[in-house]
Amino acid sequence: MVKLEKIDIYEVEVQRKSLFRIATGTSSTVRNTVIIIKSRDNEGWGAGAPTRVTGETLEGISEALHLIKREIEGKEFETPEDAINRAENLIGKHPSAMAAFDIAVYDLFSREAGLPLYLYLSERHGTKPRERIMTDMTLGIESIEKTVEEALRSKKAGFRALKVKIGLDFEEDMERIEAVRDAAGKDIMLWADANQGYSVDNAIEASDILHDNEYLFFEQPVKWDDFEGLKKVGEKSKIPVFADESAKSIEFVERIAENHIADGINIKLMKFGGIRRAVEVRNIAKRYGLKLMIGCMGETSLTVAAALHLAMAFPEIEYADLDSQFMLKEDLAEGILFENGFLSIKGSGLGVEIKKKTLKTMG
Ligand SMILES: [Mg+2]
């Protein structure tokens, strides 16, 4: 049994190094709600990132976590899932708030067990863990010249995979796709994400250009609720089509799987409500033969570490887009290692240390 002796909730706001633009908007800062759960001997950390995908706000996440605090502080639980189920019963559908609590609980329980989280998870689920994961670096939407510059800079920094954001200007995108391939060379893996920006016809045309330029897959080409359109693009496309915004909850993942709407799912802890739910998505994907990738929202190393552990524990997760922490001027936590395009992490629990002075107490 682990007793959740004390729960503290904070807010953190960190600046990005530069403005990040995708088809659905731009952002200059990352704001998260942070939760710290203390047992007698250890601390577990988690955070929630508000996004338009789940429709949550920072204030809403904080309120939900305060409700959990009121009801759960001082209680003992046998497993992380017991604590997470209890919290979910309290706050209902609140994916990013649940992700914050879920990550902190898994961090705490794996620290109590003296194991890195990925080994704790792989032991409990009987999987063969990996020691490191390759990540891409995302190229936000900029002029073609700037995109090419960023591609070369990322290659020089050691990245072996790049995700090219498209979806604002179709004609320019087609040039961008080719320009990045030409600049990056054949030894760099490329994929593209339109963040819902295309019509079905444009998406099908784009998928041909992506295929010709040896891009590995195509993420969220059309509007999230156009399931028929997404399926049509998938049927015509010669490269796999991944659902991200369309796969905004477990229910939608089931719908996508049962109706063969996409070839793959982008797992994000903030969309599904943390690690426990992400494991469910992995189970559905396995059952239906869907591909898996893992991504993140505007997050810091704290929760990117949780996604990294999940991907290290579950080898079915084929691609990783865990790069939000690289885009921050000042990170909330440290501990994720980056070498030759691969991420790894050491130590028990999440394996990261929070810089507590960056935290602000909430209400
Ligand atoms: Mg995406």
CSV table of C-alpha atoms and ligand atoms in Angstrom, one decimal:
chain,number,residue,atom,x,y,z
A,1,MET,CA,0.0,0.0,0.0
A,2,VAL,CA,1.1,3.5,-0.7
A,3,LYS,CA,-0.3,6.4,1.2
A,4,LEU,CA,-0.8,9.7,-0.7
A,5,GLU,CA,0.1,11.8,2.3
A,6,LYS,CA,0.1,15.2,0.7
A,7,ILE,CA,-0.9,16.6,-2.6
A,8,ASP,CA,0.3,20.1,-3.9
A,9,ILE,CA,-0.8,21.9,-7.0
A,10,TYR,CA,1.1,24.5,-8.9
A,11,GLU,CA,1.2,26.4,-12.1
A,12,VAL,CA,4.1,26.8,-14.4
A,13,GLU,CA,4.6,29.0,-17.5
A,14,VAL,CA,7.7,28.8,-19.6
A,15,GLN,CA,8.6,30.7,-22.8
A,16,ARG,CA,9.3,28.9,-26.1
A,17,LYS,CA,12.6,29.7,-27.9
A,18,SER,CA,10.5,30.9,-30.8
A,19,LEU,CA,7.0,31.2,-32.0
A,20,PHE,CA,5.6,27.7,-32.9
A,21,ARG,CA,3.1,27.7,-35.8
A,22,ILE,CA,1.0,24.8,-37.1
A,23,ALA,CA,-2.2,24.8,-39.2
A,24,THR,CA,-4.5,25.3,-36.2
A,25,GLY,CA,-2.6,28.2,-34.5
A,26,THR,CA,0.6,29.6,-33.0
A,27,SER,CA,2.0,29.6,-29.5
A,28,SER,CA,4.8,31.4,-27.7
A,29,THR,CA,4.6,29.9,-24.2
A,30,VAL,CA,3.8,26.6,-22.5
A,31,ARG,CA,1.5,26.7,-19.5
A,32,ASN,CA,0.9,23.6,-17.4
A,33,THR,CA,-0.7,22.7,-14.1
A,34,VAL,CA,1.8,20.7,-11.9
A,35,ILE,CA,0.9,18.2,-9.2
A,36,ILE,CA,3.2,16.8,-6.6
A,37,ILE,CA,2.0,13.8,-4.5
A,38,LYS,CA,4.0,12.9,-1.4
A,39,SER,CA,4.2,9.5,0.3
A,40,ARG,CA,6.2,9.1,3.5
A,41,ASP,CA,9.5,8.5,1.6
A,42,ASN,CA,8.9,9.7,-2.0
A,43,GLU,CA,7.4,12.3,-4.3
A,44,GLY,CA,5.5,11.7,-7.5
A,45,TRP,CA,5.2,14.5,-10.1
A,46,GLY,CA,2.8,15.1,-12.9
A,47,ALA,CA,1.4,17.9,-15.1
A,48,GLY,CA,-1.5,18.7,-17.3
A,49,ALA,CA,-1.3,20.7,-20.5
A,50,PRO,CA,-4.5,22.5,-21.6
A,51,THR,CA,-5.3,22.2,-25.3
A,52,ARG,CA,-8.1,22.9,-27.7
A,53,VAL,CA,-8.1,19.2,-28.6
A,54,THR,CA,-9.6,18.3,-25.2
A,55,GLY,CA,-11.2,21.7,-24.6
A,56,GLU,CA,-9.6,22.0,-21.1
A,57,THR,CA,-8.2,25.2,-19.6
A,58,LEU,CA,-5.4,25.7,-17.0
A,59,GLU,CA,-8.0,26.8,-14.5
A,60,GLY,CA,-10.3,23.9,-15.1
A,61,ILE,CA,-7.4,21.4,-14.7
A,62,SER,CA,-6.4,23.0,-11.5
A,63,GLU,CA,-10.0,22.9,-10.2
A,64,ALA,CA,-10.3,19.2,-11.0
A,65,LEU,CA,-7.0,18.5,-9.3
A,66,HIS,CA,-8.1,20.4,-6.2
A,67,LEU,CA,-11.2,18.2,-6.1
A,68,ILE,CA,-9.0,15.1,-6.3
A,69,LYS,CA,-6.8,16.6,-3.5
A,70,ARG,CA,-9.8,17.2,-1.2
A,71,GLU,CA,-11.1,13.6,-1.6
A,72,ILE,CA,-7.9,11.6,-1.9
A,73,GLU,CA,-5.2,13.2,0.2
A,74,GLY,CA,-4.3,10.9,3.1
A,75,LYS,CA,-5.8,7.8,1.5
A,76,GLU,CA,-3.9,4.5,0.8
A,77,PHE,CA,-3.9,2.6,-2.4
A,78,GLU,CA,-2.7,-0.9,-3.4
A,79,THR,CA,-2.0,-0.1,-7.0
A,80,PRO,CA,-1.6,3.0,-9.2
A,81,GLU,CA,-4.8,2.0,-11.0
A,82,ASP,CA,-6.8,1.9,-7.8
A,83,ALA,CA,-5.9,5.6,-7.1
A,84,ILE,CA,-6.5,6.6,-10.7
A,85,ASN,CA,-9.9,4.9,-10.9
A,86,ARG,CA,-10.9,6.7,-7.7
A,87,ALA,CA,-9.8,10.0,-9.2
A,88,GLU,CA,-11.6,9.4,-12.4
A,89,ASN,CA,-14.8,8.6,-10.6
A,90,LEU,CA,-14.5,12.0,-8.9
A,91,ILE,CA,-13.8,14.3,-11.9
A,92,GLY,CA,-15.2,12.4,-14.8
A,93,LYS,CA,-14.0,13.2,-18.4
A,94,HIS,CA,-11.1,15.6,-17.8
A,95,PRO,CA,-8.2,14.0,-19.8
A,96,SER,CA,-5.3,16.5,-19.1
A,97,ALA,CA,-6.2,16.8,-15.4
A,98,MET,CA,-6.4,13.0,-15.2
A,99,ALA,CA,-3.0,12.8,-17.1
A,100,ALA,CA,-1.4,15.0,-14.5
A,101,PHE,CA,-2.7,12.8,-11.6
A,102,ASP,CA,-2.0,9.5,-13.4
A,103,ILE,CA,1.6,10.5,-14.2
A,104,ALA,CA,2.3,11.6,-10.6
A,105,VAL,CA,0.8,8.4,-9.3
A,106,TYR,CA,2.8,6.2,-11.6
A,107,ASP,CA,5.9,8.2,-10.8
A,108,LEU,CA,5.3,7.7,-7.1
A,109,PHE,CA,4.5,4.0,-7.2
A,110,SER,CA,7.5,3.2,-9.4
A,111,ARG,CA,9.8,5.2,-7.1
A,112,GLU,CA,8.4,3.3,-4.2
A,113,ALA,CA,9.3,0.1,-6.1
A,114,GLY,CA,12.7,1.5,-6.7
A,115,LEU,CA,12.3,1.1,-10.5
A,116,PRO,CA,12.5,3.4,-13.5
A,117,LEU,CA,8.9,3.8,-14.7
A,118,TYR,CA,9.5,2.0,-18.0
A,119,LEU,CA,10.7,-1.1,-16.2
A,120,TYR,CA,7.8,-0.9,-13.7
A,121,LEU,CA,5.4,-0.8,-16.6
A,122,SER,CA,7.0,-3.5,-18.6
A,123,GLU,CA,7.1,-5.8,-15.6
A,124,ARG,CA,3.5,-5.3,-14.9
A,125,HIS,CA,2.5,-5.8,-18.6
A,126,GLY,CA,5.0,-8.5,-19.6
A,127,THR,CA,6.6,-6.5,-22.4
A,128,LYS,CA,10.1,-6.3,-23.7
A,129,PRO,CA,11.4,-2.8,-22.8
A,130,ARG,CA,13.8,-0.7,-24.9
A,131,GLU,CA,16.7,1.4,-23.5
A,132,ARG,CA,16.2,4.3,-25.9
A,133,ILE,CA,13.8,5.7,-28.4
A,134,MET,CA,14.4,7.7,-31.5
A,135,THR,CA,12.6,11.0,-31.6
A,136,ASP,CA,11.9,13.4,-34.4
A,137,MET,CA,12.2,17.2,-34.3
A,138,THR,CA,9.1,19.1,-35.5
A,139,LEU,CA,9.5,21.8,-38.1
A,140,GLY,CA,6.7,24.4,-37.5
A,141,ILE,CA,5.2,26.2,-40.5
A,142,GLU,CA,7.6,28.9,-41.7
A,143,SER,CA,8.8,30.1,-45.1
A,144,ILE,CA,10.4,27.3,-47.2
A,145,GLU,CA,13.8,28.9,-46.8
A,146,LYS,CA,13.4,29.0,-43.0
A,147,THR,CA,12.0,25.4,-42.9
A,148,VAL,CA,15.1,24.2,-44.9
A,149,GLU,CA,17.4,26.1,-42.5
A,150,GLU,CA,15.7,24.5,-39.5
A,151,ALA,CA,15.9,21.0,-41.1
A,152,LEU,CA,19.6,21.4,-41.6
A,153,ARG,CA,20.1,22.8,-38.1
A,154,SER,CA,18.2,19.8,-36.6
A,155,LYS,CA,20.2,17.3,-38.7
A,156,LYS,CA,23.4,18.9,-37.4
A,157,ALA,CA,22.1,18.7,-33.8
A,158,GLY,CA,21.8,14.9,-34.2
A,159,PHE,CA,18.2,14.4,-35.2
A,160,ARG,CA,17.6,11.5,-37.6
A,161,ALA,CA,13.9,12.1,-38.1
A,162,LEU,CA,11.9,15.3,-38.9
A,163,LYS,CA,8.2,16.0,-38.8
A,164,VAL,CA,7.2,18.6,-41.3
A,165,LYS,CA,4.1,20.6,-40.4
A,166,ILE,CA,1.9,21.4,-43.3
A,167,GLY,CA,-1.8,22.3,-43.8
A,168,LEU,CA,-1.9,26.1,-44.3
A,169,ASP,CA,-1.0,26.6,-48.0
A,170,PHE,CA,-1.3,23.6,-50.2
A,171,GLU,CA,0.8,24.8,-53.1
A,172,GLU,CA,3.6,26.0,-50.8
A,173,ASP,CA,3.4,22.8,-48.8
A,174,MET,CA,4.1,20.6,-51.9
A,175,GLU,CA,7.3,22.6,-52.5
A,176,ARG,CA,8.1,22.4,-48.8
A,177,ILE,CA,7.8,18.6,-48.8
A,178,GLU,CA,10.3,18.3,-51.6
A,179,ALA,CA,12.6,21.1,-50.4
A,180,VAL,CA,13.0,19.4,-46.9
A,181,ARG,CA,13.7,16.0,-48.5
A,182,ASP,CA,16.3,17.6,-50.8
A,183,ALA,CA,18.0,19.4,-48.0
A,184,ALA,CA,17.9,16.6,-45.4
A,185,GLY,CA,19.0,13.9,-47.7
A,186,LYS,CA,18.0,10.3,-47.9
A,187,ASP,CA,19.4,9.3,-44.5
A,188,ILE,CA,16.9,11.3,-42.5
A,189,MET,CA,13.4,9.9,-41.8
A,190,LEU,CA,10.6,12.3,-42.6
A,191,TRP,CA,6.9,12.4,-41.9
A,192,ALA,CA,4.3,15.1,-42.3
A,193,ASP,CA,1.4,16.4,-40.2
A,194,ALA,CA,-1.3,18.6,-41.7
A,195,ASN,CA,-3.2,19.2,-38.4
A,196,GLN,CA,-6.6,18.9,-40.2
A,197,GLY,CA,-5.7,21.5,-42.8
A,198,TYR,CA,-6.6,19.9,-46.1
A,199,SER,CA,-9.7,18.9,-48.1
A,200,VAL,CA,-9.9,15.2,-49.0
A,201,ASP,CA,-8.8,15.9,-52.6
A,202,ASN,CA,-5.8,18.0,-51.5
A,203,ALA,CA,-4.9,15.4,-48.9
A,204,ILE,CA,-4.9,12.6,-51.5
A,205,GLU,CA,-2.7,14.7,-53.8
A,206,ALA,CA,-0.4,15.5,-50.9
A,207,SER,CA,-0.1,11.8,-50.0
A,208,ASP,CA,1.3,11.1,-53.5
A,209,ILE,CA,3.9,13.8,-53.2
A,210,LEU,CA,4.8,12.6,-49.7
A,211,HIS,CA,5.2,9.0,-51.1
A,212,ASP,CA,7.3,10.2,-54.0
A,213,ASN,CA,9.6,12.0,-51.5
A,214,GLU,CA,9.8,8.9,-49.2
A,215,TYR,CA,7.9,10.3,-46.3
A,216,LEU,CA,7.0,7.5,-43.9
A,217,PHE,CA,3.5,8.5,-42.9
A,218,PHE,CA,0.9,11.3,-43.0
A,219,GLU,CA,-0.7,12.6,-39.9
A,220,GLN,CA,-4.2,14.1,-39.6
A,221,PRO,CA,-4.7,15.3,-43.2
A,222,VAL,CA,-8.4,16.4,-42.8
A,223,LYS,CA,-10.8,17.8,-40.2
A,224,TRP,CA,-10.9,15.8,-37.0
A,225,ASP,CA,-14.6,14.9,-37.3
A,226,ASP,CA,-14.5,14.0,-41.1
A,227,PHE,CA,-14.1,10.3,-40.4
A,228,GLU,CA,-15.4,9.4,-43.9
A,229,GLY,CA,-12.9,11.7,-45.5
A,230,LEU,CA,-10.0,10.4,-43.4
A,231,LYS,CA,-10.9,6.9,-44.4
A,232,LYS,CA,-11.0,7.9,-48.1
A,233,VAL,CA,-7.5,9.5,-47.8
A,234,GLY,CA,-6.2,6.4,-46.1
A,235,GLU,CA,-7.6,4.1,-48.9
A,236,LYS,CA,-5.9,6.2,-51.6
A,237,SER,CA,-2.7,7.0,-49.8
A,238,LYS,CA,0.4,4.8,-50.5
A,239,ILE,CA,1.8,5.7,-47.1
A,240,PRO,CA,0.1,5.1,-43.7
A,241,VAL,CA,-2.3,7.7,-42.5
A,242,PHE,CA,-2.3,8.4,-38.7
A,243,ALA,CA,-5.2,9.9,-36.7
A,244,ASP,CA,-4.2,12.5,-34.1
A,245,GLU,CA,-7.0,15.0,-33.5
A,246,SER,CA,-9.6,12.5,-34.7
A,247,ALA,CA,-8.3,10.1,-32.1
A,248,LYS,CA,-9.1,12.5,-29.3
A,249,SER,CA,-10.5,9.9,-26.8
A,250,ILE,CA,-10.6,6.1,-26.3
A,251,GLU,CA,-14.1,6.0,-27.8
A,252,PHE,CA,-12.8,7.6,-31.0
A,253,VAL,CA,-9.9,5.2,-31.1
A,254,GLU,CA,-12.4,2.3,-30.9
A,255,ARG,CA,-14.4,3.9,-33.7
A,256,ILE,CA,-11.4,4.4,-35.9
A,257,ALA,CA,-10.2,0.8,-35.2
A,258,GLU,CA,-13.6,-0.9,-35.8
A,259,ASN,CA,-14.3,1.1,-39.0
A,260,HIS,CA,-10.7,0.9,-40.4
A,261,ILE,CA,-10.6,4.7,-40.6
A,262,ALA,CA,-6.9,5.2,-40.2
A,263,ASP,CA,-3.7,3.0,-40.3
A,264,GLY,CA,-2.3,4.4,-37.0
A,265,ILE,CA,-3.0,6.4,-33.9
A,266,ASN,CA,-0.9,9.2,-32.3
A,267,ILE,CA,-0.9,8.5,-28.6
A,268,LYS,CA,-0.7,11.6,-26.4
A,269,LEU,CA,-1.0,11.3,-22.6
A,270,MET,CA,-2.9,14.6,-22.5
A,271,LYS,CA,-5.6,13.4,-24.9
A,272,PHE,CA,-6.4,10.1,-23.3
A,273,GLY,CA,-5.9,10.9,-19.6
A,274,GLY,CA,-2.5,9.5,-18.8
A,275,ILE,CA,-0.5,6.2,-18.9
A,276,ARG,CA,-3.3,3.8,-17.8
A,277,ARG,CA,-5.6,5.0,-20.6
A,278,ALA,CA,-2.7,5.1,-23.1
A,279,VAL,CA,-2.0,1.4,-22.3
A,280,GLU,CA,-5.7,0.8,-23.2
A,281,VAL,CA,-5.1,2.5,-26.6
A,282,ARG,CA,-2.1,0.3,-27.1
A,283,ASN,CA,-4.3,-2.8,-26.4
A,284,ILE,CA,-7.0,-1.7,-28.9
A,285,ALA,CA,-4.3,-1.0,-31.5
A,286,LYS,CA,-2.8,-4.4,-31.0
A,287,ARG,CA,-6.1,-6.1,-31.3
A,288,TYR,CA,-6.9,-4.3,-34.6
A,289,GLY,CA,-3.4,-4.2,-36.1
A,290,LEU,CA,-3.2,-0.4,-35.9
A,291,LYS,CA,0.2,1.3,-36.0
A,292,LEU,CA,1.2,3.5,-33.0
A,293,MET,CA,3.3,6.6,-32.5
A,294,ILE,CA,3.6,8.8,-29.4
A,295,GLY,CA,3.5,12.5,-29.3
A,296,CYS,CA,3.1,15.4,-26.9
A,297,MET,CA,1.4,18.7,-26.5
A,298,GLY,CA,3.0,21.9,-25.3
A,299,GLU,CA,4.8,20.1,-22.4
A,300,THR,CA,8.0,20.2,-20.4
A,301,SER,CA,10.5,17.5,-19.8
A,302,LEU,CA,8.4,16.4,-16.8
A,303,THR,CA,5.6,14.9,-18.8
A,304,VAL,CA,7.6,14.2,-22.0
A,305,ALA,CA,9.5,11.9,-19.7
A,306,ALA,CA,6.3,10.0,-18.9
A,307,ALA,CA,5.6,9.5,-22.6
A,308,LEU,CA,9.2,8.4,-23.1
A,309,HIS,CA,8.9,5.8,-20.4
A,310,LEU,CA,5.6,4.5,-22.0
A,311,ALA,CA,7.3,4.2,-25.4
A,312,MET,CA,10.3,2.4,-23.8
A,313,ALA,CA,8.0,0.0,-22.1
A,314,PHE,CA,5.8,-0.8,-25.1
A,315,PRO,CA,7.8,-1.6,-28.3
A,316,GLU,CA,4.6,-1.5,-30.4
A,317,ILE,CA,5.0,2.3,-30.3
A,318,GLU,CA,6.9,2.6,-33.6
A,319,TYR,CA,7.5,6.3,-33.9
A,320,ALA,CA,8.1,9.1,-31.3
A,321,ASP,CA,7.5,12.8,-31.6
A,322,LEU,CA,8.8,13.8,-28.2
A,323,ASP,CA,10.4,17.2,-28.9
A,324,SER,CA,8.4,19.8,-27.0
A,325,GLN,CA,11.1,20.1,-24.4
A,326,PHE,CA,13.7,21.1,-27.0
A,327,MET,CA,11.6,24.2,-27.9
A,328,LEU,CA,11.6,25.7,-24.4
A,329,LYS,CA,13.8,28.6,-23.3
A,330,GLU,CA,13.8,27.3,-19.7
A,331,ASP,CA,12.6,23.7,-18.9
A,332,LEU,CA,10.7,22.8,-15.7
A,333,ALA,CA,12.6,19.6,-15.2
A,334,GLU,CA,15.8,17.9,-16.3
A,335,GLY,CA,16.9,14.3,-16.8
A,336,ILE,CA,16.0,13.3,-20.3
A,337,LEU,CA,19.2,12.4,-22.3
A,338,PHE,CA,19.5,13.1,-26.0
A,339,GLU,CA,22.2,11.5,-28.0
A,340,ASN,CA,22.5,10.8,-31.8
A,341,GLY,CA,18.8,11.3,-32.3
A,342,PHE,CA,17.8,9.0,-29.4
A,343,LEU,CA,16.1,9.8,-26.1
A,344,SER,CA,16.8,7.8,-22.9
A,345,ILE,CA,16.4,8.3,-19.2
A,346,LYS,CA,18.0,7.0,-16.0
A,347,GLY,CA,16.9,6.7,-12.3
A,348,SER,CA,13.8,5.5,-10.6
A,349,GLY,CA,10.3,6.8,-11.3
A,350,LEU,CA,10.2,9.4,-14.1
A,351,GLY,CA,13.9,9.9,-13.7
A,352,VAL,CA,13.6,13.7,-13.9
A,353,GLU,CA,14.3,16.4,-11.3
A,354,ILE,CA,11.9,19.3,-11.1
A,355,LYS,CA,13.3,22.8,-10.7
A,356,LYS,CA,10.9,23.8,-7.9
A,357,LYS,CA,11.7,27.5,-8.0
A,358,THR,CA,9.9,27.8,-11.3
A,359,LEU,CA,6.6,26.7,-9.7
A,360,LYS,CA,3.8,29.0,-8.7
A,361,THR,CA,1.3,28.0,-6.1
A,362,MET,CA,-2.3,27.9,-7.3
A,363,GLY,CA,-5.4,29.0,-5.5
B,1,MG,MG,-0.4,15.8,-34.8
